[in-house]
Amino acid sequence: MALQYVEAQRQARPDLADWYADLADLYQRKLWHQLTLKLDQFLQIPAAQTGDTLIQLYNNFISDFETKINLLKLAQFAVIASRQYPDKDAAITFLEGIITKLRETRELRINEPILHVKMQIAAIHLDKGNHKECKNLLEEGKTTLDGMTDVDPTVHASFYWISSQYHKSLQEFAEFYKNALLYLAYTTVGSLSESFKLDLAFDLSLAALLGDNIYNFGELLAHPIINSLIGTKVEWVYHMLQAFNTGNLALYQELCGVHNAALSAQPALVQNEQKLLEKINILCLMEIIFSGHQKIEPSH
């Protein structure tokens, strides 16, 4: 069945023929680890991202040996495949089936792959606007994570990413900021696309400016992701962060004048204009006090 499917795809998809030939070869030789590595690469290529290619690959090929490969990798493959379902409920049903299969293996450390899959289900619920279900899965996930040791970074990353998106959807800026930075702590920035990095850097910058009790911008400004803003049409937000970081009220006012149109296009900034002014004034005052202390000569 599995080999027949791969052979049929090799004929039907000349653009992926070499890939399917390699998958068939590794499958026949039962080289499960090498097959896992090859699948990992295959799932990332643009040609495999079309239509329901990955759903079919999972159901007709991967499912044949799913308990023979690393179960966290299996969970990751299933999550990637699930994104090709046009119907969100069908994607949830597919993923719940994966969780059942994972539980049936009775393997140790089964919580990791199950949690990874559950976070994708949480993401789908969030996409559907079902905040309650998403929140329940996140709370359950946090409890599971807290009870585990030596957790794979990708599992931490999936949890913190969905947490960040949940808080973003509710405009809870400080919580989004905290969770998004934790996501980055478990992620290799080089593995992220340029557009993803730019969007995240912009969201983080706005959250830092708007978040309650966020008065330290050093961690964000020191993170490589912030460089994604340089040379783009949203570079102004980088300079805004610099103004807040140094408590430079004059620079802030200048930026507001120069980039008025861009600022006005951001509803969250418009709605919180007074809050931003209060924040920069506090930072300006802190800078003056700090500078004053620095200049005081010790008495002799």
C-alpha positions as a Python dict, from the first residue, in 0.01 Angstrom:
ca = {
    (1, 'M'): (0, 0, 0),
    (2, 'A'): (266, 254, 111),
    (3, 'L'): (504, 164, -172),
    (4, 'Q'): (223, 163, -429),
    (5, 'Y'): (126, 513, -321),
    (6, 'V'): (482, 649, -344),
    (7, 'E'): (532, 487, -685),
    (8, 'A'): (204, 636, -812),
    (9, 'Q'): (311, 980, -688),
    (10, 'R'): (651, 943, -852),
    (11, 'Q'): (472, 897, -1185),
    (12, 'A'): (213, 1169, -1120),
    (13, 'R'): (455, 1434, -989),
    (14, 'P'): (767, 1451, -1209),
    (15, 'D'): (877, 1760, -1013),
    (16, 'L'): (895, 1545, -697),
    (17, 'A'): (996, 1215, -861),
    (18, 'D'): (1346, 1204, -710),
    (19, 'W'): (1208, 1274, -364),
    (20, 'Y'): (950, 997, -388),
    (21, 'A'): (1215, 756, -521),
    (22, 'D'): (1436, 829, -218),
    (23, 'L'): (1144, 783, 22),
    (24, 'A'): (1059, 447, -137),
    (25, 'D'): (1421, 332, -119),
    (26, 'L'): (1460, 416, 251),
    (27, 'Y'): (1122, 261, 331),
    (28, 'Q'): (1211, -67, 158),
    (29, 'R'): (1543, -81, 344),
    (30, 'K'): (1365, -5, 674),
    (31, 'L'): (1608, 279, 745),
    (32, 'W'): (1361, 459, 970),
    (33, 'H'): (1596, 728, 1101),
    (34, 'Q'): (1719, 824, 754),
    (35, 'L'): (1360, 814, 628),
    (36, 'T'): (1258, 1052, 907),
    (37, 'L'): (1534, 1296, 807),
    (38, 'K'): (1431, 1278, 440),
    (39, 'L'): (1064, 1336, 530),
    (40, 'D'): (1166, 1632, 744),
    (41, 'Q'): (1329, 1789, 437),
    (42, 'F'): (1045, 1691, 203),
    (43, 'L'): (778, 1855, 416),
    (44, 'Q'): (959, 2190, 395),
    (45, 'I'): (991, 2221, 16),
    (46, 'P'): (743, 2455, -159),
    (47, 'A'): (634, 2194, -416),
    (48, 'A'): (506, 1971, -133),
    (49, 'Q'): (304, 2256, 17),
    (50, 'T'): (44, 2253, -260),
    (51, 'G'): (-308, 2110, -240),
    (52, 'D'): (-341, 1813, -8),
    (53, 'T'): (0, 1660, -93),
    (54, 'L'): (106, 1625, 271),
    (55, 'I'): (-231, 1497, 395),
    (56, 'Q'): (-217, 1222, 132),
    (57, 'L'): (147, 1149, 213),
    (58, 'Y'): (62, 1109, 581),
    (59, 'N'): (-247, 894, 533),
    (60, 'N'): (-106, 671, 258),
    (61, 'F'): (261, 649, 349),
    (62, 'I'): (368, 778, 691),
    (63, 'S'): (77, 605, 868),
    (64, 'D'): (222, 272, 756),
    (65, 'F'): (530, 309, 979),
    (66, 'E'): (421, 581, 1224),
    (67, 'T'): (513, 382, 1536),
    (68, 'K'): (859, 295, 1400),
    (69, 'I'): (989, 652, 1394),
    (70, 'N'): (1054, 910, 1665),
    (71, 'L'): (710, 1000, 1800),
    (72, 'L'): (782, 1370, 1840),
    (73, 'K'): (886, 1380, 1474),
    (74, 'L'): (566, 1195, 1390),
    (75, 'A'): (366, 1460, 1578),
    (76, 'Q'): (549, 1736, 1390),
    (77, 'F'): (476, 1570, 1055),
    (78, 'A'): (108, 1537, 1147),
    (79, 'V'): (87, 1903, 1251),
    (80, 'I'): (240, 2020, 922),
    (81, 'A'): (5, 1795, 723),
    (82, 'S'): (-300, 1917, 919),
    (83, 'R'): (-245, 2272, 793),
    (84, 'Q'): (-348, 2160, 444),
    (85, 'Y'): (-704, 2078, 551),
    (86, 'P'): (-932, 2353, 415),
    (87, 'D'): (-1193, 2254, 676),
    (88, 'K'): (-1075, 2335, 1029),
    (89, 'D'): (-1299, 2077, 1195),
    (90, 'A'): (-1155, 1808, 966),
    (91, 'A'): (-805, 1916, 1075),
    (92, 'I'): (-904, 1883, 1443),
    (93, 'T'): (-1052, 1536, 1380),
    (94, 'F'): (-730, 1430, 1204),
    (95, 'L'): (-513, 1557, 1491),
    (96, 'E'): (-732, 1399, 1759),
    (97, 'G'): (-686, 1070, 1574),
    (98, 'I'): (-309, 1119, 1593),
    (99, 'I'): (-332, 1174, 1971),
    (100, 'T'): (-527, 848, 2006),
    (101, 'K'): (-259, 661, 1810),
    (102, 'L'): (17, 816, 2019),
    (103, 'R'): (-155, 709, 2341),
    (104, 'E'): (-198, 356, 2208),
    (105, 'T'): (179, 315, 2171),
    (106, 'R'): (208, 325, 2554),
    (107, 'E'): (557, 466, 2509),
    (108, 'L'): (730, 662, 2783),
    (109, 'R'): (757, 1039, 2730),
    (110, 'I'): (439, 1036, 2524),
    (111, 'N'): (339, 1374, 2671),
    (112, 'E'): (581, 1564, 2446),
    (113, 'P'): (434, 1462, 2108),
    (114, 'I'): (77, 1479, 2243),
    (115, 'L'): (135, 1832, 2374),
    (116, 'H'): (279, 1938, 2038),
    (117, 'V'): (-33, 1812, 1859),
    (118, 'K'): (-265, 1970, 2117),
    (119, 'M'): (-102, 2308, 2062),
    (120, 'Q'): (-192, 2286, 1693),
    (121, 'I'): (-552, 2205, 1791),
    (122, 'A'): (-541, 2512, 2019),
    (123, 'A'): (-415, 2719, 1723),
    (124, 'I'): (-706, 2600, 1508),
    (125, 'H'): (-957, 2688, 1782),
    (126, 'L'): (-799, 3034, 1807),
    (127, 'D'): (-825, 3072, 1429),
    (128, 'K'): (-1196, 2985, 1457),
    (129, 'G'): (-1241, 3251, 1725),
    (130, 'N'): (-1300, 2989, 1992),
    (131, 'H'): (-1096, 3155, 2267),
    (132, 'K'): (-1236, 2942, 2548),
    (133, 'E'): (-1122, 2612, 2394),
    (134, 'C'): (-783, 2761, 2310),
    (135, 'K'): (-739, 2890, 2666),
    (136, 'N'): (-837, 2551, 2815),
    (137, 'L'): (-576, 2372, 2601),
    (138, 'L'): (-310, 2629, 2692),
    (139, 'E'): (-380, 2593, 3065),
    (140, 'E'): (-369, 2215, 3034),
    (141, 'G'): (-49, 2244, 2829),
    (142, 'K'): (117, 2466, 3091),
    (143, 'T'): (41, 2209, 3362),
    (144, 'T'): (185, 1931, 3143),
    (145, 'L'): (499, 2133, 3063),
    (146, 'D'): (560, 2220, 3428),
    (147, 'G'): (555, 1850, 3516),
    (148, 'M'): (810, 1749, 3250),
    (149, 'T'): (1190, 1756, 3237),
    (150, 'D'): (1432, 1766, 2941),
    (151, 'V'): (1158, 1894, 2712),
    (152, 'D'): (1247, 1930, 2344),
    (153, 'P'): (1280, 2301, 2250),
    (154, 'T'): (1026, 2262, 1968),
    (155, 'V'): (758, 2165, 2221),
    (156, 'H'): (833, 2470, 2436),
    (157, 'A'): (831, 2682, 2120),
    (158, 'S'): (490, 2555, 2006),
    (159, 'F'): (340, 2623, 2350),
    (160, 'Y'): (479, 2976, 2380),
    (161, 'W'): (391, 3062, 2021),
    (162, 'I'): (23, 2970, 2062),
    (163, 'S'): (19, 3146, 2402),
    (164, 'S'): (156, 3461, 2240),
    (165, 'Q'): (-104, 3451, 1962),
    (166, 'Y'): (-384, 3397, 2214),
    (167, 'H'): (-281, 3709, 2407),
    (168, 'K'): (-227, 3904, 2084),
    (169, 'S'): (-585, 3829, 1977),
    (170, 'L'): (-708, 3978, 2306),
    (171, 'Q'): (-469, 4278, 2279),
    (172, 'E'): (-301, 4174, 2605),
    (173, 'F'): (26, 4340, 2507),
    (174, 'A'): (244, 4256, 2808),
    (175, 'E'): (146, 3888, 2807),
    (176, 'F'): (199, 3865, 2431),
    (177, 'Y'): (542, 4026, 2472),
    (178, 'K'): (649, 3784, 2746),
    (179, 'N'): (532, 3472, 2561),
    (180, 'A'): (670, 3582, 2223),
    (181, 'L'): (1015, 3640, 2376),
    (182, 'L'): (997, 3295, 2539),
    (183, 'Y'): (904, 3149, 2198),
    (184, 'L'): (1218, 3308, 2053),
    (185, 'A'): (1427, 3169, 2339),
    (186, 'Y'): (1341, 2817, 2217),
    (187, 'T'): (1367, 2894, 1844),
    (188, 'T'): (1657, 2931, 1604),
    (189, 'V'): (1596, 3272, 1447),
    (190, 'G'): (1783, 3166, 1133),
    (191, 'S'): (1517, 2902, 1065),
    (192, 'L'): (1242, 3165, 1038),
    (193, 'S'): (1142, 3329, 710),
    (194, 'E'): (1218, 3698, 656),
    (195, 'S'): (849, 3791, 639),
    (196, 'F'): (777, 3601, 963),
    (197, 'K'): (1067, 3773, 1140),
    (198, 'L'): (954, 4116, 1021),
    (199, 'D'): (595, 4060, 1136),
    (200, 'L'): (706, 3928, 1474),
    (201, 'A'): (962, 4207, 1527),
    (202, 'F'): (693, 4464, 1451),
    (203, 'D'): (437, 4300, 1683),
    (204, 'L'): (696, 4273, 1961),
    (205, 'S'): (790, 4638, 1921),
    (206, 'L'): (429, 4757, 1946),
    (207, 'A'): (372, 4530, 2246),
    (208, 'A'): (682, 4667, 2420),
    (209, 'L'): (560, 5023, 2368),
    (210, 'L'): (202, 4950, 2473),
    (211, 'G'): (249, 4682, 2740),
    (212, 'D'): (179, 4771, 3102),
    (213, 'N'): (490, 4778, 3322),
    (214, 'I'): (730, 4731, 3030),
    (215, 'Y'): (996, 4996, 3087),
    (216, 'N'): (1305, 4799, 2987),
    (217, 'F'): (1358, 4768, 2611),
    (218, 'G'): (1715, 4640, 2625),
    (219, 'E'): (1627, 4271, 2587),
    (220, 'L'): (1427, 4334, 2271),
    (221, 'L'): (1677, 4580, 2120),
    (222, 'A'): (1959, 4329, 2181),
    (223, 'H'): (1771, 4045, 2009),
    (224, 'P'): (1875, 3970, 1648),
    (225, 'I'): (1510, 3965, 1533),
    (226, 'I'): (1485, 4342, 1581),
    (227, 'N'): (1729, 4390, 1291),
    (228, 'S'): (1450, 4268, 1061),
    (229, 'L'): (1295, 4616, 1094),
    (230, 'I'): (1599, 4797, 952),
    (231, 'G'): (1561, 4908, 591),
    (232, 'T'): (1184, 4841, 580),
    (233, 'K'): (884, 5073, 569),
    (234, 'V'): (826, 5004, 940),
    (235, 'E'): (1178, 5100, 1048),
    (236, 'W'): (1018, 5393, 1234),
    (237, 'V'): (908, 5156, 1512),
    (238, 'Y'): (1275, 5063, 1571),
    (239, 'H'): (1361, 5431, 1622),
    (240, 'M'): (1056, 5467, 1846),
    (241, 'L'): (1194, 5187, 2066),
    (242, 'Q'): (1529, 5366, 2080),
    (243, 'A'): (1354, 5685, 2191),
    (244, 'F'): (1173, 5501, 2470),
    (245, 'N'): (1486, 5309, 2568),
    (246, 'T'): (1681, 5633, 2622),
    (247, 'G'): (1385, 5831, 2759),
    (248, 'N'): (1427, 6079, 2473),
    (249, 'L'): (1101, 6277, 2471),
    (250, 'A'): (1221, 6519, 2201),
    (251, 'L'): (1307, 6231, 1964),
    (252, 'Y'): (969, 6068, 2034),
    (253, 'Q'): (785, 6390, 1946),
    (254, 'E'): (995, 6432, 1632),
    (255, 'L'): (920, 6073, 1522),
    (256, 'C'): (548, 6126, 1585),
    (257, 'G'): (557, 6424, 1350),
    (258, 'V'): (765, 6264, 1074),
    (259, 'H'): (579, 5930, 1079),
    (260, 'N'): (231, 6059, 1158),
    (261, 'A'): (66, 5869, 869),
    (262, 'A'): (227, 5536, 966),
    (263, 'L'): (135, 5585, 1333),
    (264, 'S'): (-224, 5675, 1244),
    (265, 'A'): (-251, 5348, 1050),
    (266, 'Q'): (-198, 5152, 1375),
    (267, 'P'): (-527, 5155, 1572),
    (268, 'A'): (-359, 5032, 1893),
    (269, 'L'): (-118, 5328, 1888),
    (270, 'V'): (-397, 5577, 1817),
    (271, 'Q'): (-616, 5437, 2097),
    (272, 'N'): (-327, 5446, 2344),
    (273, 'E'): (-174, 5781, 2247),
    (274, 'Q'): (-211, 5924, 2599),
    (275, 'K'): (-67, 5608, 2754),
    (276, 'L'): (239, 5629, 2527),
    (277, 'L'): (294, 5993, 2622),
    (278, 'E'): (273, 5908, 2992),
    (279, 'K'): (519, 5622, 2944),
    (280, 'I'): (779, 5827, 2756),
    (281, 'N'): (749, 6101, 3020),
    (282, 'I'): (818, 5849, 3298),
    (283, 'L'): (1117, 5712, 3104),
    (284, 'C'): (1241, 6065, 3038),
    (285, 'L'): (1217, 6146, 3410),
    (286, 'M'): (1398, 5822, 3500),
    (287, 'E'): (1674, 5910, 3254),
    (288, 'I'): (1713, 6260, 3404),
    (289, 'I'): (1730, 6120, 3758),
    (290, 'F'): (1978, 5850, 3654),
    (291, 'S'): (2194, 6100, 3464),
    (292, 'G'): (2184, 6336, 3762),
    (293, 'H'): (2313, 6063, 3993),
    (294, 'Q'): (2591, 5987, 3747),
    (295, 'K'): (2706, 6350, 3743),
    (296, 'I'): (2713, 6403, 4119),
    (297, 'E'): (3074, 6424, 4234),
    (298, 'P'): (3160, 6244, 4559),
    (299, 'S'): (3217, 6484, 4849),
    (300, 'H'): (3565, 6506, 4999),
}
